[in-house]
Every structure is written in structure tokens, then in C-alpha cells.
Coordinates of C-alpha atoms (C1' of nucleotides) and ligand atoms in Angstrom, one line a residue:
Chain Z
M18 CA 3.8 27.7 -133.0
P19 CA 3.8 30.9 -131.0
E20 CA 7.2 32.6 -130.7
H21 CA 7.4 32.4 -127.0
A22 CA 7.2 28.6 -127.0
L23 CA 11.0 28.9 -127.4
P24 CA 12.1 26.5 -124.7
Y25 CA 10.8 23.5 -126.6
R26 CA 12.9 24.1 -129.7
P27 CA 16.6 24.3 -130.2
H28 CA 17.6 27.9 -129.5
N29 CA 20.6 29.9 -128.3
H30 CA 20.0 29.1 -124.7
Q31 CA 23.1 31.0 -123.6
A32 CA 21.2 34.1 -124.6
C33 CA 18.4 33.2 -122.1
V34 CA 20.9 32.8 -119.4
T35 CA 22.7 36.1 -120.2
Q36 CA 19.4 38.0 -120.4
A37 CA 18.2 36.5 -117.1
L38 CA 21.3 37.4 -115.2
A39 CA 21.4 40.9 -116.7
D40 CA 17.7 41.4 -115.7
A41 CA 18.4 40.1 -112.2
R42 CA 21.3 42.5 -111.7
S43 CA 19.2 45.4 -112.8
I44 CA 16.2 44.4 -110.7
C45 CA 18.3 43.9 -107.6
R46 CA 20.1 47.2 -108.2
Q47 CA 16.8 49.1 -108.4
A48 CA 15.4 47.3 -105.3
N49 CA 18.6 47.9 -103.4
A50 CA 18.9 44.2 -102.9
R51 CA 22.2 42.3 -102.8
L52 CA 22.6 39.8 -105.6
T53 CA 25.6 38.1 -103.9
P54 CA 27.8 35.6 -105.6
I55 CA 25.9 32.6 -104.2
R56 CA 22.6 34.0 -105.1
E57 CA 23.7 34.8 -108.6
R58 CA 25.3 31.4 -109.0
V59 CA 22.1 29.7 -107.9
L60 CA 20.1 31.7 -110.4
E61 CA 22.6 30.8 -113.1
L62 CA 22.3 27.1 -112.2
I63 CA 18.6 27.3 -112.4
W64 CA 18.8 28.8 -115.8
Q65 CA 21.1 26.1 -117.1
S66 CA 18.0 24.7 -118.8
H67 CA 14.2 25.2 -119.0
K68 CA 13.7 22.2 -116.7
P69 CA 13.0 22.9 -113.1
L70 CA 15.8 22.1 -110.7
G71 CA 15.3 20.6 -107.2
A72 CA 17.1 22.3 -104.3
Y73 CA 19.3 19.3 -103.8
D74 CA 20.2 19.3 -107.5
I75 CA 21.4 22.8 -107.1
L76 CA 23.2 21.8 -103.9
A77 CA 25.1 19.1 -105.9
K78 CA 26.0 21.5 -108.7
L79 CA 27.3 24.0 -106.2
G80 CA 29.4 21.1 -104.8
S81 CA 30.9 20.2 -108.1
D82 CA 31.9 23.9 -108.4
G83 CA 34.2 23.1 -105.5
H84 CA 32.0 25.6 -103.7
S85 CA 30.6 23.1 -101.2
S86 CA 27.5 24.1 -99.1
A87 CA 24.7 22.8 -97.0
P88 CA 20.9 22.8 -97.7
P89 CA 20.2 26.1 -95.8
T90 CA 22.6 27.9 -98.2
V91 CA 20.5 26.8 -101.1
Y92 CA 17.1 27.4 -99.6
R93 CA 18.2 30.9 -98.5
A94 CA 19.3 31.8 -102.0
L95 CA 16.1 30.4 -103.3
D96 CA 14.0 32.4 -100.8
F97 CA 15.8 35.5 -102.0
L98 CA 15.3 34.8 -105.7
L99 CA 11.6 34.0 -105.0
Q100 CA 11.2 37.2 -103.1
Y101 CA 12.4 39.3 -105.9
G102 CA 10.5 37.4 -108.5
L103 CA 13.5 36.0 -110.3
I104 CA 12.4 32.4 -110.1
H105 CA 9.2 30.4 -109.5
R106 CA 8.6 27.4 -107.4
I107 CA 6.7 24.6 -109.2
A108 CA 4.6 23.2 -106.4
S109 CA 3.7 20.0 -108.2
L110 CA 7.4 19.2 -108.7
N111 CA 9.1 20.6 -105.6
A112 CA 11.4 22.3 -108.0
F113 CA 12.5 25.8 -109.2
V114 CA 12.6 27.4 -112.6
G115 CA 13.8 30.8 -113.8
C116 CA 11.1 33.4 -114.3
A117 CA 10.6 34.3 -117.9
H118 CA 9.0 37.6 -117.0
A119 CA 11.1 38.9 -114.2
G120 CA 10.3 42.5 -113.4
E121 CA 6.9 42.4 -114.9
R122 CA 4.2 42.1 -112.3
H123 CA 2.5 38.8 -113.2
R124 CA 1.3 35.5 -112.1
G125 CA 2.8 32.6 -114.1
T126 CA 1.0 29.7 -115.6
F127 CA 3.3 26.7 -116.1
L128 CA 3.1 24.1 -118.8
I129 CA 5.1 21.1 -117.6
C130 CA 6.0 18.3 -119.9
R131 CA 5.8 14.9 -118.2
T132 CA 8.3 13.4 -120.6
C133 CA 11.1 15.8 -121.0
G134 CA 10.5 18.0 -118.0
T135 CA 10.6 21.2 -119.9
V136 CA 8.5 24.1 -118.5
L137 CA 7.0 26.9 -120.4
E138 CA 5.8 29.9 -118.4
L139 CA 2.8 31.8 -119.8
T140 CA 1.2 34.9 -118.5
M141 CA -2.6 34.9 -119.0
P142 CA -3.7 38.1 -117.2
D143 CA -7.4 37.7 -118.2
L144 CA -7.5 34.1 -117.0
M145 CA -5.9 35.0 -113.8
Q146 CA -8.3 37.8 -113.4
A147 CA -11.2 35.5 -114.0
I148 CA -9.8 33.1 -111.4
E149 CA -9.5 35.8 -108.8
T150 CA -13.0 37.1 -109.6
A151 CA -14.4 33.6 -109.1
A152 CA -12.6 33.4 -105.7
R153 CA -14.1 36.7 -104.7
T154 CA -17.5 35.6 -105.7
E155 CA -17.1 33.1 -102.9
A156 CA -16.2 35.9 -100.6
F157 CA -12.7 34.6 -100.6
Q158 CA -9.8 37.1 -100.7
P159 CA -7.1 35.6 -103.0
D160 CA -3.5 36.5 -102.6
D161 CA -1.6 33.8 -104.5
V162 CA -2.5 31.5 -107.4
T163 CA -0.8 28.2 -108.3
L164 CA -1.6 27.2 -111.8
E165 CA 0.3 24.3 -113.3
V166 CA -0.6 22.2 -116.3
A167 CA 1.0 18.8 -116.7
G168 CA 1.0 17.1 -120.1
L169 CA 3.1 16.6 -123.2
C170 CA 5.1 19.4 -124.9
P171 CA 5.0 19.6 -128.7
Q172 CA 8.4 17.8 -129.0
C173 CA 7.3 14.9 -126.9
Q174 CA 3.9 14.2 -128.5
G175 CA 4.1 11.2 -130.8
D176 CA 7.6 10.3 -129.4
H177 CA 7.1 6.8 -128.1
H178 CA 10.8 6.4 -127.5
H179 CA 11.1 8.6 -124.4
D180 CA 14.6 9.7 -123.6
Chain T
M3 CA -22.6 34.0 -99.9
P4 CA -23.2 31.1 -102.2
E5 CA -24.7 27.9 -100.8
H6 CA -21.7 25.7 -101.5
A7 CA -19.3 27.8 -99.4
L8 CA -20.5 25.6 -96.6
P9 CA -17.2 24.5 -95.1
Y10 CA -16.6 28.0 -93.8
R11 CA -19.7 28.1 -91.7
P12 CA -20.9 26.0 -88.9
H13 CA -22.7 23.1 -90.4
N14 CA -23.7 19.5 -89.6
H15 CA -20.4 18.2 -90.7
Q16 CA -21.3 14.6 -89.8
A17 CA -23.6 14.8 -92.8
C18 CA -20.6 15.6 -95.0
V19 CA -18.7 12.6 -93.7
T20 CA -21.7 10.2 -94.0
Q21 CA -22.4 11.4 -97.5
A22 CA -18.8 11.1 -98.6
L23 CA -18.5 7.6 -97.3
A24 CA -21.8 6.5 -98.9
D25 CA -20.7 8.0 -102.2
A26 CA -17.4 6.3 -102.0
R27 CA -19.0 2.9 -101.4
S28 CA -21.3 3.4 -104.3
I29 CA -18.5 4.6 -106.6
C30 CA -16.2 1.7 -105.7
R31 CA -19.0 -0.9 -106.1
Q32 CA -19.7 0.4 -109.6
A33 CA -16.0 0.4 -110.5
N34 CA -15.6 -3.0 -109.0
A35 CA -12.9 -1.6 -106.7
R36 CA -12.3 -2.8 -103.2
L37 CA -12.9 -0.1 -100.6
T38 CA -11.1 -2.1 -97.9
P39 CA -11.3 -1.2 -94.2
I40 CA -8.0 0.7 -94.3
R41 CA -9.0 2.7 -97.3
E42 CA -12.3 3.5 -95.9
R43 CA -10.8 4.5 -92.6
V44 CA -8.3 6.8 -94.3
L45 CA -11.1 8.4 -96.3
E46 CA -13.0 8.9 -93.1
L47 CA -10.0 10.5 -91.4
I48 CA -9.5 12.9 -94.3
W49 CA -13.1 13.9 -94.1
Q50 CA -12.9 14.7 -90.4
S51 CA -12.7 18.3 -91.4
H52 CA -12.5 20.5 -94.4
K53 CA -8.8 21.1 -93.7
P54 CA -6.3 19.0 -95.7
L55 CA -4.5 16.3 -93.8
G56 CA -0.9 15.4 -94.4
A57 CA 0.0 11.7 -94.9
Y58 CA 1.8 11.6 -91.6
D59 CA -1.2 13.2 -89.8
I60 CA -3.2 10.3 -91.2
L61 CA -0.6 7.9 -90.1
A62 CA -0.7 9.3 -86.6
K63 CA -4.5 9.1 -86.4
L64 CA -4.4 5.5 -87.6
G65 CA -1.9 4.9 -84.8
S66 CA -4.2 6.3 -82.1
D67 CA -6.8 3.9 -83.5
G68 CA -4.6 1.2 -82.1
H69 CA -4.4 0.3 -85.8
S70 CA -0.7 1.0 -86.1
S71 CA 0.9 1.2 -89.6
A72 CA 3.8 2.4 -91.6
P73 CA 4.0 5.1 -94.3
P74 CA 3.4 2.8 -97.3
T75 CA 0.1 1.8 -95.8
V76 CA -1.1 5.4 -95.9
Y77 CA 0.4 6.2 -99.2
R78 CA -1.2 3.2 -100.8
A79 CA -4.6 4.0 -99.5
L80 CA -4.1 7.6 -100.7
D81 CA -3.1 6.4 -104.1
F82 CA -6.3 4.3 -104.3
L83 CA -8.5 7.1 -103.2
L84 CA -6.9 9.5 -105.7
Q85 CA -7.3 7.0 -108.4
Y86 CA -11.0 6.7 -107.9
G87 CA -11.4 10.5 -107.5
L88 CA -12.4 10.3 -103.8
I89 CA -9.8 12.7 -102.6
H90 CA -7.6 15.4 -104.0
R91 CA -3.9 16.2 -103.4
I92 CA -3.2 19.8 -102.6
A93 CA 0.2 20.3 -104.2
S94 CA 1.0 23.6 -102.4
L95 CA 0.4 21.9 -99.0
N96 CA 1.5 18.3 -99.6
A97 CA -1.8 17.3 -98.1
F98 CA -5.0 15.6 -99.0
V99 CA -8.6 16.7 -98.9
G100 CA -11.9 14.9 -99.6
C101 CA -13.4 15.5 -103.0
A102 CA -16.6 17.5 -102.8
H103 CA -17.7 16.2 -106.2
A104 CA -16.8 12.6 -106.2
G105 CA -18.3 10.7 -109.1
E106 CA -18.7 13.9 -111.3
R107 CA -16.0 14.1 -113.9
H108 CA -14.3 17.4 -113.0
R109 CA -11.2 19.2 -112.2
G110 CA -11.2 21.0 -108.9
T111 CA -10.2 24.5 -108.0
F112 CA -9.2 24.9 -104.4
L113 CA -9.5 28.0 -102.3
I114 CA -7.1 27.6 -99.4
C115 CA -7.3 29.8 -96.3
R116 CA -3.9 30.7 -95.1
T117 CA -5.2 31.3 -91.6
C118 CA -7.6 28.5 -90.7
G119 CA -6.5 26.0 -93.3
T120 CA -10.0 25.3 -94.6
V121 CA -10.3 24.4 -98.3
L122 CA -13.3 25.0 -100.5
E123 CA -13.4 23.0 -103.8
L124 CA -15.0 24.7 -106.7
T125 CA -15.6 23.4 -110.1
M126 CA -15.3 25.9 -112.9
P127 CA -15.7 24.0 -116.1
D128 CA -15.5 27.1 -118.3
L129 CA -12.3 28.3 -116.7
M130 CA -10.7 24.9 -116.9
Q131 CA -11.7 24.7 -120.5
A132 CA -10.1 28.1 -121.1
I133 CA -6.9 27.0 -119.4
E134 CA -6.7 23.9 -121.5
T135 CA -7.4 25.8 -124.7
A136 CA -4.6 28.2 -123.8
A137 CA -2.3 25.2 -123.3
R138 CA -3.3 23.7 -126.7
T139 CA -2.7 27.1 -128.3
E140 CA 1.0 26.5 -127.4
A141 CA 0.7 23.1 -129.0
F142 CA 0.8 21.6 -125.5
Q143 CA -1.3 18.6 -124.8
P144 CA -2.7 19.1 -121.3
D145 CA -3.7 16.1 -119.1
D146 CA -3.7 17.5 -115.6
V147 CA -4.3 20.9 -114.1
T148 CA -3.3 22.1 -110.7
L149 CA -5.3 25.2 -109.7
E150 CA -5.0 26.3 -106.1
V151 CA -5.7 29.8 -104.7
A152 CA -4.3 30.8 -101.4
G153 CA -5.8 33.6 -99.4
L154 CA -8.3 34.4 -96.7
C155 CA -11.6 32.7 -96.3
P156 CA -14.7 34.8 -95.4
Q157 CA -14.5 33.9 -91.7
C158 CA -10.8 34.9 -91.4
Q159 CA -11.0 38.2 -93.1
G160 CA -10.8 41.0 -90.5
D161 CA -10.0 38.5 -87.8
H162 CA -6.8 39.8 -86.3
H163 CA -6.9 37.3 -83.5
H164 CA -6.0 34.2 -85.4
D165 CA -6.8 30.9 -83.7
Chain R
dC17 C1' -8.5 -27.0 -103.2
dA18 C1' -4.7 -24.8 -106.0
dA19 C1' -3.0 -21.0 -108.6
dA20 C1' -2.8 -16.3 -109.5
dG21 C1' -3.5 -11.8 -108.3
dT22 C1' -4.3 -8.2 -104.9
dT23 C1' -3.7 -6.1 -100.5
dT24 C1' -1.2 -5.4 -96.3
dG25 C1' 3.0 -5.7 -93.1
dA26 C1' 7.5 -4.3 -92.1
dA27 C1' 12.1 -2.4 -92.4
dA28 C1' 15.1 0.4 -94.6
dC29 C1' 16.0 4.2 -97.3
dA30 C1' 15.5 8.5 -100.2
dT31 C1' 14.2 13.2 -100.8
dT32 C1' 12.8 17.8 -99.4
dA33 C1' 12.9 21.4 -96.0
dT34 C1' 13.8 23.8 -91.5
dA35 C1' 15.7 25.0 -86.8
dA36 C1' 19.3 26.8 -84.1
dC37 C1' 23.4 28.9 -83.3
dA38 C1' 28.1 30.4 -84.6
dT39 C1' 30.9 33.1 -87.8
dT40 C1' 31.9 36.3 -91.3
dT41 C1' 31.0 40.1 -94.3
dG42 C1' 29.4 44.7 -95.7
dC43 C1' 28.3 49.3 -94.4
dG44 C1' 27.3 53.5 -91.9
dG45 C1' 28.3 56.5 -88.1
dA46 C1' 31.4 58.0 -84.1
Chain Q
dT23 C1' 39.8 54.6 -89.3
dC24 C1' 37.5 51.7 -86.4
dC25 C1' 33.5 50.4 -83.9
dG26 C1' 29.0 48.4 -84.0
dC27 C1' 25.1 46.7 -86.2
dA28 C1' 22.6 44.2 -89.5
dA29 C1' 22.6 41.1 -93.2
dA30 C1' 24.6 37.0 -95.2
dT31 C1' 26.8 32.7 -94.8
dG32 C1' 28.6 28.4 -92.4
dT33 C1' 27.7 24.3 -89.7
dT34 C1' 25.3 20.7 -87.5
dA35 C1' 21.4 18.5 -86.5
dT36 C1' 16.7 17.4 -87.2
dA37 C1' 12.0 17.4 -89.1
dA38 C1' 8.7 16.3 -92.7
dT39 C1' 7.5 14.0 -96.8
dG40 C1' 7.7 10.1 -99.9
dT41 C1' 9.6 5.5 -102.0
dT42 C1' 11.7 0.8 -102.5
dT43 C1' 11.8 -3.9 -101.4
dC44 C1' 10.5 -8.2 -100.0
dA45 C1' 7.6 -11.1 -97.3
dA46 C1' 3.1 -12.5 -95.6
dA47 C1' -1.9 -12.6 -95.7
dC48 C1' -6.0 -12.4 -98.0
dT49 C1' -9.4 -12.8 -102.4
dT50 C1' -10.8 -14.3 -106.5
dT51 C1' -11.2 -17.7 -109.9
dG52 C1' -10.9 -22.0 -112.1
Ligands
ZN23 ZN1 16.6 29.0 -123.3
ZN24 ZN1 7.3 34.4 -113.9
ZN25 ZN1 -18.5 19.6 -93.6
ZN26 ZN1 -13.1 17.1 -106.6

DNA sequence: CAAAGTTTGAAACATTATAACATTTGCGGA
DNA sequence: TCCGCAAATGTTATAATGTTTCAAACTTTG
């Protein structure tokens, strides 16, 4: 199995979180953008696992922090994190997941396990290029691509006792 | 411009609708599925244009038919039409559009104009194959692909006076 | 016709997202 | 330092999208 299929296997996930937060701080510093406590906390919550989190899940977790809030607080933090490429929105799930390639200019492809919910983000520049080329062939000017693949992750294949 | 980029240009759209309904009847007959009046009416409403329609838009149009209904009526009809491949759900818009290739086994790629809302459905078997192969390379078993490209359609490029 | 299965009706509810406006906070210039 | 602005957050309400549940009507089949 390729090395970057990490999320499916037991791994030191705290390292993912730490890395993501460090990257985020660095990216925001360079962009002169303010990674405020709320924004950082939302990012950290999203990174609690490799399963996308809904806005209201985040809201609930903020609540159990004691740090109670309303939906706009969360959506504003999410907008910020999206804007700086620190998270991705998974359109087919209405949920958000940490970007595994923050700082690299890229378009993500997401492999979404129907059983366990885990998402693996791939970058496939050649494929994305081919998609954009196909769009231009129709005289269409592409500016955003949503590419999400639903199915079964390696761990969940053959498991007939779903969790 | 390729011939199948029809939706962008003026065309005899009634022919699209008529064809879609005829195809639907034929497909349902063969599958021994019941294309009831409600289901057919919802399909017809979706085909009123090449712009995806939200479930509640459909509900409102059913209402102005006099034929008043509640959300489950619409969602049930949509589920049926999805099941038989007569429509597609556009995940990035939470909306539904008629399938331009009903009856052909395919996965659609959707070019969505941000300005006018028109959607063109392409089939790109080689690209889809490449995507699935990439997924399998990660030991992932794909069973559904969402591929949606947002941007500007040919008609809307250079238009700075949006409708 | 009677039984069983499918489709529709209807009411309530759940989830996801935004609008509008008030308040606070951070930051640069007088 | 302190004023003034812009950005960020708080607060309330509301909009938009989707589901659950149970009852009634209709279809199919024996
Ligand atoms: Zn991890
Ligand atoms: Zn990413
Ligand atoms: Zn048409
Ligand atoms: Zn199609």
C-alpha cells in the first residue's frame, strides 16, 4: 500500500494534528492573515480525525469546550480556513476535512469510505489537467473542480461487521 | 464548438424534453418500473431547462400546478428518477438535472456555469477509468464518482453584464 | 375478492446554511 | 496615549435542504 494512504492505518495521529497546526500558523503568518484562537481551534477540531466533520459537529465540540457559540461563528471560521486552503469542503457530505497538502497549490481528489467515513486526499495533477483540458475543449473556462470518489477503504473491504 | 454543447445555444428545447420523457418511458417499461404521473411530472419539470432545479423549486412548481405536495413527495420522486438513471444530483449545488445519457451506462461529468447556471453533462469514459484506477492503486474500491467542474460557459465568457 | 406490496398524503422534525445588526478587539495614525 | 477604522466575534432570527413516521390509497397477484 502506498505510503500516503496513512489515514487508513493506525498511525501517530497526534503528529498529523501538530503538523497541520504548524503549517497553518506558518501559512497565515506569510499571508499576513490572522489565525485567531477560534479559527485555530476549529482547525484543530477538524483534524481530530481523518473523517470529515459537519459544521454542527464542530459547533457541538466548541460547546463542550465551554466555549459556546452560534452557527455563524463556525461558518466564518470555516470560510477563513477554506480561503487559505487549510481545509476542504466535501460537497457530497456537507462536511469539512483538513487539507493534507496545505501550502501546495493543488486540487484535491477525495476517496471517501462509505463505511468508516475516513477520507484520503490525493493530488493527481495530470488527471486534473486532463479534466480541465476536456472542459476547455467544450469552450468552457474551468475554475473549480470537485472530484470525490465514494467506496470502500482498504480496512473496510471484507468487513461484514460494520462498526 | 462540439455538437453536444447544445445547452449553451438557442435550440429547440422542447425536443430535449420530449426525447427525455420518451426515453424515460421506454427505460421504465423495460425495467418494469412504474413511471407514475408524479414521477413523470417531476422529470418534466427538471427538464424545463438545462439548469439544475432544487427540490424545493420542484415542490413550488408542483404547487403552482394546483397539484400541491409536501417535501417527501418530491424527494421520493427524485430517488426514483436517480435510481433509474433519469436524472443526476449535482452535489455542489444540492440540485438535480436531467441525464443527457439515460439508458447508457455511464458516469457523468458536469460543467456548471457560475453565471447562468447551465449544466452540460459530458461522458469521459477514459478519464473516469483513470480516476477509478488511481483509487484502486490506493487499495480503495470505488463505487461512485462525483465530478463537477464549475466555471464559465462559452456564452457567459466576456459577458460583463450578467443576466 | 382478499392479501400483500407499492405509492402517495400529511404532519412533524432534523440538519445545514445565511442574514442582519450589535459589540468587541486589534492596529495604525494623530 | 488615545482616537478612529477595519476586522473579528456575538446574538438572534430565519432560510434552505432533507428525513422520519404513520396513515391512506392504489396495484398487483393469487
Ligand atoms: Zn492522522
Ligand atoms: Zn488539499
Ligand atoms: Zn435543451
Ligand atoms: Zn447522465
